[in-house]
PDB file of C-alpha atoms in Angstrom:
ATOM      1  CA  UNK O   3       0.000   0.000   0.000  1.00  0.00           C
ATOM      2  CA  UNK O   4       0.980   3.404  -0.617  1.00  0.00           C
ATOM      3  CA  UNK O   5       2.358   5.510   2.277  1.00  0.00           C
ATOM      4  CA  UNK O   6       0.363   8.676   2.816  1.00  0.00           C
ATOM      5  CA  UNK O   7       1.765  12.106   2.005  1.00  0.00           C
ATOM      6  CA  UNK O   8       4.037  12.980   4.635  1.00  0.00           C
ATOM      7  CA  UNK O   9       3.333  16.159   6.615  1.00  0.00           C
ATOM      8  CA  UNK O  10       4.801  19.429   5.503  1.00  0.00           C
ATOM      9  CA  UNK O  11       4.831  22.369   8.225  1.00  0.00           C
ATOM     10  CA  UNK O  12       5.881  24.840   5.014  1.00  0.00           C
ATOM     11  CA  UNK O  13       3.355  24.242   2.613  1.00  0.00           C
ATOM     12  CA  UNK O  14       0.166  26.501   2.963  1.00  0.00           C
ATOM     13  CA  UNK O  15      -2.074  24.664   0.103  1.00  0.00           C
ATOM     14  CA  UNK O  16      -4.904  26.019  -1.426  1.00  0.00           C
ATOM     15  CA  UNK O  17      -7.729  24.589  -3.722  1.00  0.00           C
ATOM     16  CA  UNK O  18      -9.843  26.895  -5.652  1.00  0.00           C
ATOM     17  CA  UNK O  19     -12.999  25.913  -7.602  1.00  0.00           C
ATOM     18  CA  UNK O  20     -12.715  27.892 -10.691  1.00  0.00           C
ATOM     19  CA  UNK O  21     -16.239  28.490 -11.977  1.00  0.00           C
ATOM     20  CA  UNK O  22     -18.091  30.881  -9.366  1.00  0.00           C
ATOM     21  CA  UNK O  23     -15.092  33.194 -10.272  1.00  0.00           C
ATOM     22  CA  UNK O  24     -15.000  32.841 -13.493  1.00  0.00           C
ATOM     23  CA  UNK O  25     -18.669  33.717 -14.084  1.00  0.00           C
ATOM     24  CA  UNK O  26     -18.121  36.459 -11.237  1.00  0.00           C
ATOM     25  CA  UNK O  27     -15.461  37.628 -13.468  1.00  0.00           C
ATOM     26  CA  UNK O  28     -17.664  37.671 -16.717  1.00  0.00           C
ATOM     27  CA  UNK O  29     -20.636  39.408 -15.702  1.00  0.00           C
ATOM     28  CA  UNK O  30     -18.802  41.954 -13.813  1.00  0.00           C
ATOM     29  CA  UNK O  31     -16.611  43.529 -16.520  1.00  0.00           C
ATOM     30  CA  UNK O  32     -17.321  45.033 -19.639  1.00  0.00           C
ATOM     31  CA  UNK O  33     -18.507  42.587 -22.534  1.00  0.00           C
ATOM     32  CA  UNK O  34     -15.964  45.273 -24.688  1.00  0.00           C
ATOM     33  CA  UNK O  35     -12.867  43.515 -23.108  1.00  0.00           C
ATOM     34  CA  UNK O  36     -11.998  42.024 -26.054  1.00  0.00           C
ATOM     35  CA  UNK O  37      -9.019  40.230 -27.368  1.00  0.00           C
ATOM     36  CA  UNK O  38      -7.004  40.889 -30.936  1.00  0.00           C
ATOM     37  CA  UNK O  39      -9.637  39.695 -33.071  1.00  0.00           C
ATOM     38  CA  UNK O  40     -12.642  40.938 -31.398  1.00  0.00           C
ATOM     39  CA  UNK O  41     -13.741  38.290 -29.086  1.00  0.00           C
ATOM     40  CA  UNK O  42     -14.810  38.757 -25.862  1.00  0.00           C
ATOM     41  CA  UNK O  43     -12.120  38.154 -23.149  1.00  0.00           C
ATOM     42  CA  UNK O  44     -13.302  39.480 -20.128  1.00  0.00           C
ATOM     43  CA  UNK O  45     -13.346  36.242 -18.617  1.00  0.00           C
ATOM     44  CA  UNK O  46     -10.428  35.230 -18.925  1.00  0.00           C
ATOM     45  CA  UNK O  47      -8.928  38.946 -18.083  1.00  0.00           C
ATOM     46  CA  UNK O  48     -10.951  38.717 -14.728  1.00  0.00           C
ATOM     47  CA  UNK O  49      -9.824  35.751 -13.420  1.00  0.00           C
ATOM     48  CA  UNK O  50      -6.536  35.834 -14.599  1.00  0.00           C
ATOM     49  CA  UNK O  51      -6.998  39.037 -11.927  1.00  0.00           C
ATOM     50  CA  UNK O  52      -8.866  37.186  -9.226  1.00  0.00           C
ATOM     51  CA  UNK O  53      -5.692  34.294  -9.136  1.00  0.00           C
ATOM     52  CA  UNK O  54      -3.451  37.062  -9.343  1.00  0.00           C
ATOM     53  CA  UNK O  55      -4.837  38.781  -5.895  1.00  0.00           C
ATOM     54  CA  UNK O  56      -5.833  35.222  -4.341  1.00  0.00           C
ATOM     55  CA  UNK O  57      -1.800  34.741  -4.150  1.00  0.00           C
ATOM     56  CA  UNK O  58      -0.776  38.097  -3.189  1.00  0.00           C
ATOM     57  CA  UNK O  59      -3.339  37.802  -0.196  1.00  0.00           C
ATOM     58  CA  UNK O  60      -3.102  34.246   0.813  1.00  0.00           C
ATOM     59  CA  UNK O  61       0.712  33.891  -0.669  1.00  0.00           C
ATOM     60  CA  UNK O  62       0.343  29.852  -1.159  1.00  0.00           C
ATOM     61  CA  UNK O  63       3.133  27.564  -1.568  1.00  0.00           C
ATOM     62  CA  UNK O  64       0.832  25.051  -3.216  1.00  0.00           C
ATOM     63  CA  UNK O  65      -1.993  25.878  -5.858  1.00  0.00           C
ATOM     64  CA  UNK O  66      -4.331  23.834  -7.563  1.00  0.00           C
ATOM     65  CA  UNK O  67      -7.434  25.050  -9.830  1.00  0.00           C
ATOM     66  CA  UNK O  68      -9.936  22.880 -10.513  1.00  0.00           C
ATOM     67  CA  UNK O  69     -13.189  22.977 -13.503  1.00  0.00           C
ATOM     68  CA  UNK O  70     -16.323  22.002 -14.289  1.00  0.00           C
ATOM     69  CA  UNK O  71     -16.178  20.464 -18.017  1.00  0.00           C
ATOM     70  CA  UNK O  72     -20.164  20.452 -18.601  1.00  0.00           C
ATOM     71  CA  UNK O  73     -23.651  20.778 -17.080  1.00  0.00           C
ATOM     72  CA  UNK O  74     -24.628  17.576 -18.163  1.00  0.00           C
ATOM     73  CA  UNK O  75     -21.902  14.511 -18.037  1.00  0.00           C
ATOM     74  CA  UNK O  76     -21.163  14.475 -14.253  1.00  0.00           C
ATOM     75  CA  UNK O  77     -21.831  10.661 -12.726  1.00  0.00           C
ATOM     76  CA  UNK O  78     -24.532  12.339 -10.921  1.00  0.00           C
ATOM     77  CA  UNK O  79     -27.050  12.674 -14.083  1.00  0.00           C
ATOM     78  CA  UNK O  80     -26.223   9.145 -14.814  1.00  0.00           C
ATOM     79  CA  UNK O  81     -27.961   8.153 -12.156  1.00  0.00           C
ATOM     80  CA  UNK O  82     -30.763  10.950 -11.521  1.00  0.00           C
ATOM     81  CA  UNK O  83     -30.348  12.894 -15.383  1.00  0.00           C
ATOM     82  CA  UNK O  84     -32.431  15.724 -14.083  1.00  0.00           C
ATOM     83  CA  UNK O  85     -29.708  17.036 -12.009  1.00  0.00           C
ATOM     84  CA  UNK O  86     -28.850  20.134 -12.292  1.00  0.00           C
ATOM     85  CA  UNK O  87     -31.218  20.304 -15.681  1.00  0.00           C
ATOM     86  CA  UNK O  88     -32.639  23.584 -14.843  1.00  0.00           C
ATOM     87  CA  UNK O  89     -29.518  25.238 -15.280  1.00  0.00           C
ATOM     88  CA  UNK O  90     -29.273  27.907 -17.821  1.00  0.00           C
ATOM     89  CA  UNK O  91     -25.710  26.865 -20.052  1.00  0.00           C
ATOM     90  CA  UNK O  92     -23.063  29.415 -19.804  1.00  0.00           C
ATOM     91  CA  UNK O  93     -23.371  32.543 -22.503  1.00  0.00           C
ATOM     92  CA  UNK O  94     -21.778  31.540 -25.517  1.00  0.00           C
ATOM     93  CA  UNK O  95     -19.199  34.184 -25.455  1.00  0.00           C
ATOM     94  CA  UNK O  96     -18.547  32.727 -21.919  1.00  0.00           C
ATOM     95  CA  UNK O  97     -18.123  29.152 -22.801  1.00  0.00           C
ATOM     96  CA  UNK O  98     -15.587  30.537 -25.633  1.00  0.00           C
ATOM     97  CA  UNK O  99     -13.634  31.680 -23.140  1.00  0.00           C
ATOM     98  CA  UNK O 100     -13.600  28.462 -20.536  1.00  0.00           C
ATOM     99  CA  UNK O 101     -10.521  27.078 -22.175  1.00  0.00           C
ATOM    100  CA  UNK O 102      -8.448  30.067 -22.284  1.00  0.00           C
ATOM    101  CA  UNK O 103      -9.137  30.531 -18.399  1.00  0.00           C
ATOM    102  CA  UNK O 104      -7.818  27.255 -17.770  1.00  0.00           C
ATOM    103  CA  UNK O 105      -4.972  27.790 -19.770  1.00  0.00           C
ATOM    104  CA  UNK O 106      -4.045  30.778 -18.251  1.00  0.00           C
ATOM    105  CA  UNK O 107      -4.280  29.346 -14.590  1.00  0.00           C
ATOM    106  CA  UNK O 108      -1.619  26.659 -15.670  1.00  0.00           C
ATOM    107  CA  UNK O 109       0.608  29.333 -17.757  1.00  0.00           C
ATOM    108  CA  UNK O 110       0.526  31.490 -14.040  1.00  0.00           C
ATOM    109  CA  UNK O 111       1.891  28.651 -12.635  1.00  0.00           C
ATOM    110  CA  UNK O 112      -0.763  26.583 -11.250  1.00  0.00           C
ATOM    111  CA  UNK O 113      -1.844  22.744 -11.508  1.00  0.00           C
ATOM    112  CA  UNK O 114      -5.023  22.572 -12.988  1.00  0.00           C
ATOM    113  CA  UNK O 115      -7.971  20.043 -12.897  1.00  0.00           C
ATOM    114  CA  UNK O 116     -10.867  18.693 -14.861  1.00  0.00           C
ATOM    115  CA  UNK O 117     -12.924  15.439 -15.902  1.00  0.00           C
ATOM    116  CA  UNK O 118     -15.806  14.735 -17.822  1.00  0.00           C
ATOM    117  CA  UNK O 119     -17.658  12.567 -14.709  1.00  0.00           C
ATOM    118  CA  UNK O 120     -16.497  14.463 -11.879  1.00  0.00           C
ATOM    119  CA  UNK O 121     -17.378  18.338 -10.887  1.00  0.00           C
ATOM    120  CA  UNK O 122     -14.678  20.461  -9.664  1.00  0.00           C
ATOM    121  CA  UNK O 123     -16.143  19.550  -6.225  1.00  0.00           C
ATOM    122  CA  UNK O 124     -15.383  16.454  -6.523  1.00  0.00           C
ATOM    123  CA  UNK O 125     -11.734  17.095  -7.917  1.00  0.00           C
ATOM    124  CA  UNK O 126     -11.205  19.251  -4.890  1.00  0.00           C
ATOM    125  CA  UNK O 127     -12.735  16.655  -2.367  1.00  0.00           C
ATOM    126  CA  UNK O 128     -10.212  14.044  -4.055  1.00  0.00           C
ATOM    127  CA  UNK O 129      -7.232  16.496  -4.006  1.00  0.00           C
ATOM    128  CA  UNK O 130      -8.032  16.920   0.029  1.00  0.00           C
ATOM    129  CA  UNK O 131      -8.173  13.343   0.290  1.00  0.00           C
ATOM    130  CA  UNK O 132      -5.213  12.766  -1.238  1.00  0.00           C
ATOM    131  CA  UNK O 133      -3.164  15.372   1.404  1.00  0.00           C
ATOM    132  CA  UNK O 134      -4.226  13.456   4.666  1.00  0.00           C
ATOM    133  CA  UNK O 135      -0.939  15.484   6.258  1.00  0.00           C
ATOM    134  CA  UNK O 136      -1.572  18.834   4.948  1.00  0.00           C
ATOM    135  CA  UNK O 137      -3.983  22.142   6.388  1.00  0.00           C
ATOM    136  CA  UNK O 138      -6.002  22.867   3.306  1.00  0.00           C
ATOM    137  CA  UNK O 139      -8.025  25.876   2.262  1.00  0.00           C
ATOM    138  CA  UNK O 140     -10.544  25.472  -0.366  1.00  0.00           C
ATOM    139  CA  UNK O 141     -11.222  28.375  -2.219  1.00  0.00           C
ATOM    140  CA  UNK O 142     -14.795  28.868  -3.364  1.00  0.00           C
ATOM    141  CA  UNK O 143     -18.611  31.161  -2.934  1.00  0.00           C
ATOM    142  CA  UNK O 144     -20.120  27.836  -3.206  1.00  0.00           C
ATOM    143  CA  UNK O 145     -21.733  26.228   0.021  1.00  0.00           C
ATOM    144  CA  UNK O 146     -21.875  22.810  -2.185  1.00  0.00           C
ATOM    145  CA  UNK O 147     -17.665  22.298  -0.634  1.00  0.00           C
ATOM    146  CA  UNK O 148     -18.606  23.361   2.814  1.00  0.00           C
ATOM    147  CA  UNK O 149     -19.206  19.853   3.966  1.00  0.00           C
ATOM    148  CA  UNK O 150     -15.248  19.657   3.654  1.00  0.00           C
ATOM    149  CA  UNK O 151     -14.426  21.447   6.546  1.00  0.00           C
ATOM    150  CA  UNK O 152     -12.768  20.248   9.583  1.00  0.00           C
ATOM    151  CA  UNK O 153      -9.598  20.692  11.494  1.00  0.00           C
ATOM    152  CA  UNK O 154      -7.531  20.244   8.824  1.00  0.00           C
ATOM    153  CA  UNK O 155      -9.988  21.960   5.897  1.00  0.00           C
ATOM    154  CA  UNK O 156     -10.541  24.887   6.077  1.00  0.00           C
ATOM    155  CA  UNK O 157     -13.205  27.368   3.278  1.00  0.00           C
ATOM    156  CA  UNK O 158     -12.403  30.723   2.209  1.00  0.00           C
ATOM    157  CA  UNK O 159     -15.302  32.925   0.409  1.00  0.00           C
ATOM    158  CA  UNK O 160     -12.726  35.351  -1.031  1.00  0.00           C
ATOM    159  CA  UNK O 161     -14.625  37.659  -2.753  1.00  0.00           C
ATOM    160  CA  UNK O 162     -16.518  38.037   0.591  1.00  0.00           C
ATOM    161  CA  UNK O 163     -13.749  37.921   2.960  1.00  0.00           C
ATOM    162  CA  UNK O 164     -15.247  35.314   5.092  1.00  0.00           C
ATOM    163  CA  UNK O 165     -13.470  32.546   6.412  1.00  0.00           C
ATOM    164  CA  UNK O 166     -15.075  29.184   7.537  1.00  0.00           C
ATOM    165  CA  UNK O 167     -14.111  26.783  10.238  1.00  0.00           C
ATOM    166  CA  UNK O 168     -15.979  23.776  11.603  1.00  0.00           C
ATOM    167  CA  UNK O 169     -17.847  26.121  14.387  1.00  0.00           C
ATOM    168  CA  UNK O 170     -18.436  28.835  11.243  1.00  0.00           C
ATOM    169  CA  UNK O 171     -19.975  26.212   9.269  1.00  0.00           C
ATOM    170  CA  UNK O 172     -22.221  25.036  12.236  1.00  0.00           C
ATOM    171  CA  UNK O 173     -23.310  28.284  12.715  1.00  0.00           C
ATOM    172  CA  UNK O 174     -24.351  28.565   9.290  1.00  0.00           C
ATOM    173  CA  UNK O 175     -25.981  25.532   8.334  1.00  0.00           C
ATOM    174  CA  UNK O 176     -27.346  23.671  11.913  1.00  0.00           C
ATOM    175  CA  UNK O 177     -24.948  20.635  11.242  1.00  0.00           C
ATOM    176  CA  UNK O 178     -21.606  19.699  11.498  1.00  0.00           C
ATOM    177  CA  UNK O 179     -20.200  20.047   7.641  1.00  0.00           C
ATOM    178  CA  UNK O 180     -19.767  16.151   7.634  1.00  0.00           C
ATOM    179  CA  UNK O 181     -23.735  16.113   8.099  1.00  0.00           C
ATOM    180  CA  UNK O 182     -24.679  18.745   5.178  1.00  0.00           C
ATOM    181  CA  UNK O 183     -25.322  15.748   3.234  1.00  0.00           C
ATOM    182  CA  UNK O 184     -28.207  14.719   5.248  1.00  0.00           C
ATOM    183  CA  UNK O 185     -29.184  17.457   5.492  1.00  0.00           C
ATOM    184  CA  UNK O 186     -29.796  18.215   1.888  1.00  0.00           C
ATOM    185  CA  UNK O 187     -30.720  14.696   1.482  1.00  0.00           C
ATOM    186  CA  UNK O 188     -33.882  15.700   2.715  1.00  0.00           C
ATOM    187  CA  UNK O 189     -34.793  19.353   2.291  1.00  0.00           C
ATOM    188  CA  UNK O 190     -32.985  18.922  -1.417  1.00  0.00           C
ATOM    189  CA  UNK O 191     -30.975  21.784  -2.834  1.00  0.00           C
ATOM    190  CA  UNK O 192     -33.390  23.635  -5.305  1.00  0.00           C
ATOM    191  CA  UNK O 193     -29.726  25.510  -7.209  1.00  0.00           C
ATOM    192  CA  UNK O 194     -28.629  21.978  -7.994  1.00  0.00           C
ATOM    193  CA  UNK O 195     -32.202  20.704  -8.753  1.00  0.00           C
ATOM    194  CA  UNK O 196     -31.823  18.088  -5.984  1.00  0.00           C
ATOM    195  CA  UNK O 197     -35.185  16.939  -5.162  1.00  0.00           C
ATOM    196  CA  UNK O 198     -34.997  16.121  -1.334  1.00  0.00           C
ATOM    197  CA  UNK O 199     -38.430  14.870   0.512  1.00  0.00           C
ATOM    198  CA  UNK O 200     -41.475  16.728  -0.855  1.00  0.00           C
ATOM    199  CA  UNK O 201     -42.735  18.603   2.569  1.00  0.00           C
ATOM    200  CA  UNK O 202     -40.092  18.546   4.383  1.00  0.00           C
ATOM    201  CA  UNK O 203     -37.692  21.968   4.469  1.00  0.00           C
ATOM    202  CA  UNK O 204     -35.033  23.079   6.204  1.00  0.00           C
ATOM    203  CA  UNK O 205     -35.986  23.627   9.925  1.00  0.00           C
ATOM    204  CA  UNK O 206     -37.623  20.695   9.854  1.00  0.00           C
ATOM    205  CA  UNK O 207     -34.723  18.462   8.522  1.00  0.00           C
ATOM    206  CA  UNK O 208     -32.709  20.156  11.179  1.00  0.00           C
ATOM    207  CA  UNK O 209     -34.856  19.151  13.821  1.00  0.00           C
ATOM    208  CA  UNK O 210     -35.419  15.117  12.564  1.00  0.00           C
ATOM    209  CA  UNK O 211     -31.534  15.239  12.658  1.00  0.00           C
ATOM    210  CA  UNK O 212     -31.411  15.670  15.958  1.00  0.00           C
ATOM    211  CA  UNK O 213     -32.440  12.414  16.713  1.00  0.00           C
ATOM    212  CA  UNK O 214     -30.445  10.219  14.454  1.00  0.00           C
ATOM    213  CA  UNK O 215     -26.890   9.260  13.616  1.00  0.00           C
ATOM    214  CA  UNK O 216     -27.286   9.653   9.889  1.00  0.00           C
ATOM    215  CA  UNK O 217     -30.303  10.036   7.247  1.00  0.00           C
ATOM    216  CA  UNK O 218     -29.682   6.233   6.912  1.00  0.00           C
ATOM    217  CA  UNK O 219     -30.386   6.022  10.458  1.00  0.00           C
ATOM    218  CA  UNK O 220     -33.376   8.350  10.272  1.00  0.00           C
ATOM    219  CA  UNK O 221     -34.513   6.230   6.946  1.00  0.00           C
ATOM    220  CA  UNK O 222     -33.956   2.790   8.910  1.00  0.00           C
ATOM    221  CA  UNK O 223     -36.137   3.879  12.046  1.00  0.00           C
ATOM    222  CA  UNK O 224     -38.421   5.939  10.779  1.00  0.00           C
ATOM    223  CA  UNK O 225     -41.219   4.358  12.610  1.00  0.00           C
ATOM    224  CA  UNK O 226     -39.932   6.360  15.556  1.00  0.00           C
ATOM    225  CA  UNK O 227     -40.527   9.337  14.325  1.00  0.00           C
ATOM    226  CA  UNK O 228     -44.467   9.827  15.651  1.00  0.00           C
ATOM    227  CA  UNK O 229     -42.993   9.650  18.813  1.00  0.00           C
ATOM    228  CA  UNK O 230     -40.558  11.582  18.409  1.00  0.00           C
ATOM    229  CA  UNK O 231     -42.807  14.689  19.770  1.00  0.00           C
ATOM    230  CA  UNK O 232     -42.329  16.835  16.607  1.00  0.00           C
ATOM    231  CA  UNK O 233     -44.732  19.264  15.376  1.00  0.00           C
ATOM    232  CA  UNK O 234     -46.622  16.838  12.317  1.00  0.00           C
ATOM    233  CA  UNK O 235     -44.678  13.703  13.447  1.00  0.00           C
ATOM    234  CA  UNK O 236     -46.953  11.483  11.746  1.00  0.00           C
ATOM    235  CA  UNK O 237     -47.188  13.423   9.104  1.00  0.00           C
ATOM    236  CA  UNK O 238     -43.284  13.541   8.598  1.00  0.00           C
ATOM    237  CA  UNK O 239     -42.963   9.817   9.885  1.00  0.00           C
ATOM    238  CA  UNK O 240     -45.220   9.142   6.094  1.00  0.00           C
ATOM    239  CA  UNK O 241     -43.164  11.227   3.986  1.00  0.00           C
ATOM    240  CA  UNK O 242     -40.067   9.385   5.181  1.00  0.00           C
ATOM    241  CA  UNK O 243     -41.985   6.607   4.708  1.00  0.00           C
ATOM    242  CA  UNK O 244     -43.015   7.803   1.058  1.00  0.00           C
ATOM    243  CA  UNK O 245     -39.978   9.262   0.123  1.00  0.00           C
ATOM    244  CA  UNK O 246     -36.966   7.444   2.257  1.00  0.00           C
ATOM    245  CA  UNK O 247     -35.363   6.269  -1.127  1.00  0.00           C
ATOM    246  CA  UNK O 248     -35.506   9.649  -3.043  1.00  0.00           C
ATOM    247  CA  UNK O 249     -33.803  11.209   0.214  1.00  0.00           C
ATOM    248  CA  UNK O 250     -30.862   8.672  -0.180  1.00  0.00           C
ATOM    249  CA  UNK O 251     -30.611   9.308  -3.732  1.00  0.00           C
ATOM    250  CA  UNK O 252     -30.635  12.964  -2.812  1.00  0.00           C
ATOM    251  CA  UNK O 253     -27.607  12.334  -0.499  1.00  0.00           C
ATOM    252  CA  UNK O 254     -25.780  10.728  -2.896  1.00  0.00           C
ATOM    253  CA  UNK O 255     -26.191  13.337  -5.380  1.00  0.00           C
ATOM    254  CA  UNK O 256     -24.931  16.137  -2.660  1.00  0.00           C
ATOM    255  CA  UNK O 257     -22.184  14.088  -1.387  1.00  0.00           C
ATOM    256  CA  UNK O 258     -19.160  15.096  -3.231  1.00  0.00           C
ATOM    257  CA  UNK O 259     -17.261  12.032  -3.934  1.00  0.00           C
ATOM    258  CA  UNK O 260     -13.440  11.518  -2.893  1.00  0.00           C
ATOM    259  CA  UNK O 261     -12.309   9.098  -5.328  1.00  0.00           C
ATOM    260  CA  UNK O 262     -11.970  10.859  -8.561  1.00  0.00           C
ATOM    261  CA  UNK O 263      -9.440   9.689 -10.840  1.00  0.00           C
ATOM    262  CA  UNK O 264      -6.403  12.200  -9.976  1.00  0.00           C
ATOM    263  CA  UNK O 265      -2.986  11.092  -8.958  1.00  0.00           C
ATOM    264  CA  UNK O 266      -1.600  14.265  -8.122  1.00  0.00           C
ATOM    265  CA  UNK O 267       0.654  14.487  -5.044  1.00  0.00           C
ATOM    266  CA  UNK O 268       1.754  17.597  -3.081  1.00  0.00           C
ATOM    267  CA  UNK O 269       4.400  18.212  -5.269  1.00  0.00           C
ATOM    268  CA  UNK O 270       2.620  18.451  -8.388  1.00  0.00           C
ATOM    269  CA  UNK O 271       0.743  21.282  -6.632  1.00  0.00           C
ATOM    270  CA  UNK O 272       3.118  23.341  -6.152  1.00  0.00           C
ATOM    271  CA  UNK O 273       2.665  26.746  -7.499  1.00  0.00           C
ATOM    272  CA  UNK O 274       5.428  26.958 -10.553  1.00  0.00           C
ATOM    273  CA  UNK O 275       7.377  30.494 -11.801  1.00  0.00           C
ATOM    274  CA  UNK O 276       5.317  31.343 -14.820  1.00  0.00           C
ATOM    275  CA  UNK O 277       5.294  28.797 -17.618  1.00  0.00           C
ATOM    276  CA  UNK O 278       6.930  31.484 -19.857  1.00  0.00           C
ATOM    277  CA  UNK O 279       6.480  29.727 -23.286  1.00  0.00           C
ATOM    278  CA  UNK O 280       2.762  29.783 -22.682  1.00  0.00           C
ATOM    279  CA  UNK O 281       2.351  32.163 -21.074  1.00  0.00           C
ATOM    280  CA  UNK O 282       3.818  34.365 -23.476  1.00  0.00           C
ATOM    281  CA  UNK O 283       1.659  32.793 -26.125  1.00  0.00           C
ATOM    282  CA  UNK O 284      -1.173  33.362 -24.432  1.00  0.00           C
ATOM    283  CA  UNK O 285      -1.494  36.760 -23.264  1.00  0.00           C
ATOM    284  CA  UNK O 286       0.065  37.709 -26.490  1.00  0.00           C
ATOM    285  CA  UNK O 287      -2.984  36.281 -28.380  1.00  0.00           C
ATOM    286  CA  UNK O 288      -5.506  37.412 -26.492  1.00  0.00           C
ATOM    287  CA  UNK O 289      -3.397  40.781 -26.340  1.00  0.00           C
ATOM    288  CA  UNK O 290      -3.030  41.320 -21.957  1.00  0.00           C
ATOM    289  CA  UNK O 291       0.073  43.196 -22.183  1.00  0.00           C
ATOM    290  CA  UNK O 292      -0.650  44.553 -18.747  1.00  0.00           C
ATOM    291  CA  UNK O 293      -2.308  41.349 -17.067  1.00  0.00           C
ATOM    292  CA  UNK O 294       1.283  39.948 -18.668  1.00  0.00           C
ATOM    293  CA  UNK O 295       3.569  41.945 -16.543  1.00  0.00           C
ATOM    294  CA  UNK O 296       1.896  41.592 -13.438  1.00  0.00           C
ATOM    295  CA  UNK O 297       1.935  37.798 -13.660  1.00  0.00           C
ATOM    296  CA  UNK O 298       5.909  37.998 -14.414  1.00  0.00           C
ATOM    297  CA  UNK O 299       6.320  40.668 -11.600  1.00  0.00           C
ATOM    298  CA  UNK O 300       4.606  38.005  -9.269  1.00  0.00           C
ATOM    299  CA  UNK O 301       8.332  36.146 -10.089  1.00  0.00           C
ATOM    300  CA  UNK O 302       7.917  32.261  -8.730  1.00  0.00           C
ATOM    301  CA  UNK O 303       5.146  33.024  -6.398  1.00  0.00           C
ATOM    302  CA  UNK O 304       3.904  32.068  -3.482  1.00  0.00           C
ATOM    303  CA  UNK O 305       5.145  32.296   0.303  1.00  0.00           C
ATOM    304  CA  UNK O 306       8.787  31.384   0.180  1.00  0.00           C
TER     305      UNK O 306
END
C-alpha cells in the first residue's frame, strides 16, 4: 500500500474551484474587453486578476485550480439525469472563453484540474483526500464544498472575505459540515435541482436530525418518528416513509465524492514560476500586455 503524504509544516495549500469566479469575473466587466480579433475576453482577463490577488493575499506555496467540463456529463445525471437540468448553459461568449481561463491558470503557474464525470467539487474533495498530512483551504462562494471542513480543511469565500471553520460552518448551516449531506438529502438543494423529501424543508430536517446518527439512520427507524414529539410527526414519519429512497438518492447526489481519478501528489501542486512559453503565447494572443507583466512581476510566487 501506498504511504500517505508525509506532513509538511511549510506548505500553505490552497484549492480553488474555478467556476463561481470565473462567471463572477464575466458578468462583472465590460462585454468590450476584447481580445485581438474581437472576441470577448473578459473572462479570462478577470480571473486571470482574481488568481493574481488570491496569491498576493493568501501567498500559497501550493496551488491547484480545478473545472467544471459540462452541465450535463457528471456521474450524478447518470444516475438521476435531471440534475442540475434547470440550469441555464453558460453565454456563448462565456463558454468561448472556458478554455483560455484554464490555460491561463496553468501558464501562471498553477496545476489545474478537470474530468468529464467528476465536478470540480469532486476534484477538490479528491485532491483533500489525497493530502491526509496537509492544512487545506478550499477556495470557493459555493456552500456545495462546505461539507469539507474540519480541522484540517478549512473554506475561504474570497470575494466576501469570510473565512469558515468547523464552528463557522455550524453556525451557518445547523450541522456539522460532515452532516450537510443529510441534510440536503432531505430538504434537497433547489440551485442543484436536488429533489430532497417533498414537505419537508429546512428547519424541519434540522430538527429530525437531531435524533439520528445519519439520514440512513433516520430512513432505517423511521417508525420512531411519531414519537418523536415533533410538530406533524406522523405526518413527517409518512413522507419518510413515502420518500426514504428519493432522500438517499438525494444524499448521494450532494455528497461530493473523494475518489476521482487524480494522482496528483503535493508536489505536483506546487505553485510553478510562470510557464513562460505559454504564457507568453497566451497573453500575447488574447493581447493582456498589462495582465502579462503583473503575472511575471509576481516572479515564482507564493510564500517562500
Amino acid at each position: 500500500m501506498a504511504a500517505a503524504a508525509s506532513p509538511s509544516a511549510a506548505a500553505r495549500v490552497l484549492l480553488v474551484d474555478a467556476s463561481p469566479y470565473i462567471f463572477r469575473a464575466y458578468f462583472a466587466l465590460p462585454a468590450s474587453l476584447v481580445d485581438r480579433e474581437g472576441r470577448q475576453a473578459n473572462g479570462v482577463y478577470g480571473f486571470g486578476s482574481f488568481l493574481l490577488k488570491l496569491i498576493a493575499d493568501e501567498r500559497p506555496t501550493h496551488l491547484g485550480v480545478a473545472f467544471d467540463r459540462s452541465l450535463t456529463t457528471s456521474f450524478r445525471n447518470e444516475i438521476y439525469p435531471d440534475y442540475k437540468r434547470q440550469r441555464e448553459l453558460p453565454p456563448p461568449a462565456l463558454e468561448a472563453q472556458l478554455d483560455d481561463c484554464r490555460a491561463l491558470a496553468h501558464a501562471l503557474g498553477a496545476a489545474t484540474f478537470v474530468d468529464d464525470r467528476y465536478e470540480a467539487d469532486d476534484l477538490i474533495a479528491t485532491l483533500c483526500a489525497r493530502l491526509p498530512g496537509e492544512r487545506v483551504v478550499v477556495v470557493t462562494s459555493d456552500k456545495d464544498l462546505a461539507q469539507l471542513v474540519d480541522e484540517r480543511v478549512g473554506w475561504l469565500d474570497h470575494a466576501r472575505g469570510r473565512r469558515y471553520g468547523p464552528r463557522d460552518v455550524r453556525e451557518r448551516f445547523g450541522v456539522e459540515a460532515s452532516r450537510i449531506p443529510d441534510l440536503l438529502g432531505l430538504a434537497g438543494d433547489p440551485v442543484d435541482n436536488i429533489p430532497g423529501v417533498r414537505g419537508i424543508g429546512p428547519g424541519t430536517a434540522l430538527a429530525l436530525l437531531g435524533h439520528f446518527a445519519s439520514l440512513e439512520d433516520l430512513v432505517a427507524r423511521r417508525e420512531e418518528i411519531a414519537r418523536l414529539g415533533l410538530r406533524g410527526g406522523a405526518r413527517i414519519q409518512r413522507l419518510i416513509a413515502e420518500q426514504g429512497e428519493v432522500a438517499l438518492l438525494s444524499k448521494t447526489l450532494a455528497t461530493v465524492a473523494r475518489d476521482a481519478p487524480l494522482t496528483a501528489t503535493l508536489a505536483d501542486l506546487r505553485l510553478r514560476p510562470p510557464r513562460r512559453a505559454a504564457l507568453d503565447a497566451l497573453c500575447g494572443r488574447l493581447g493582456f500586455e498589462a495582465l502579462h507583466r503583473r503575472i511575471l512581476e509576481r516572479g515564482s510566487g507564493g510564500a517562500a
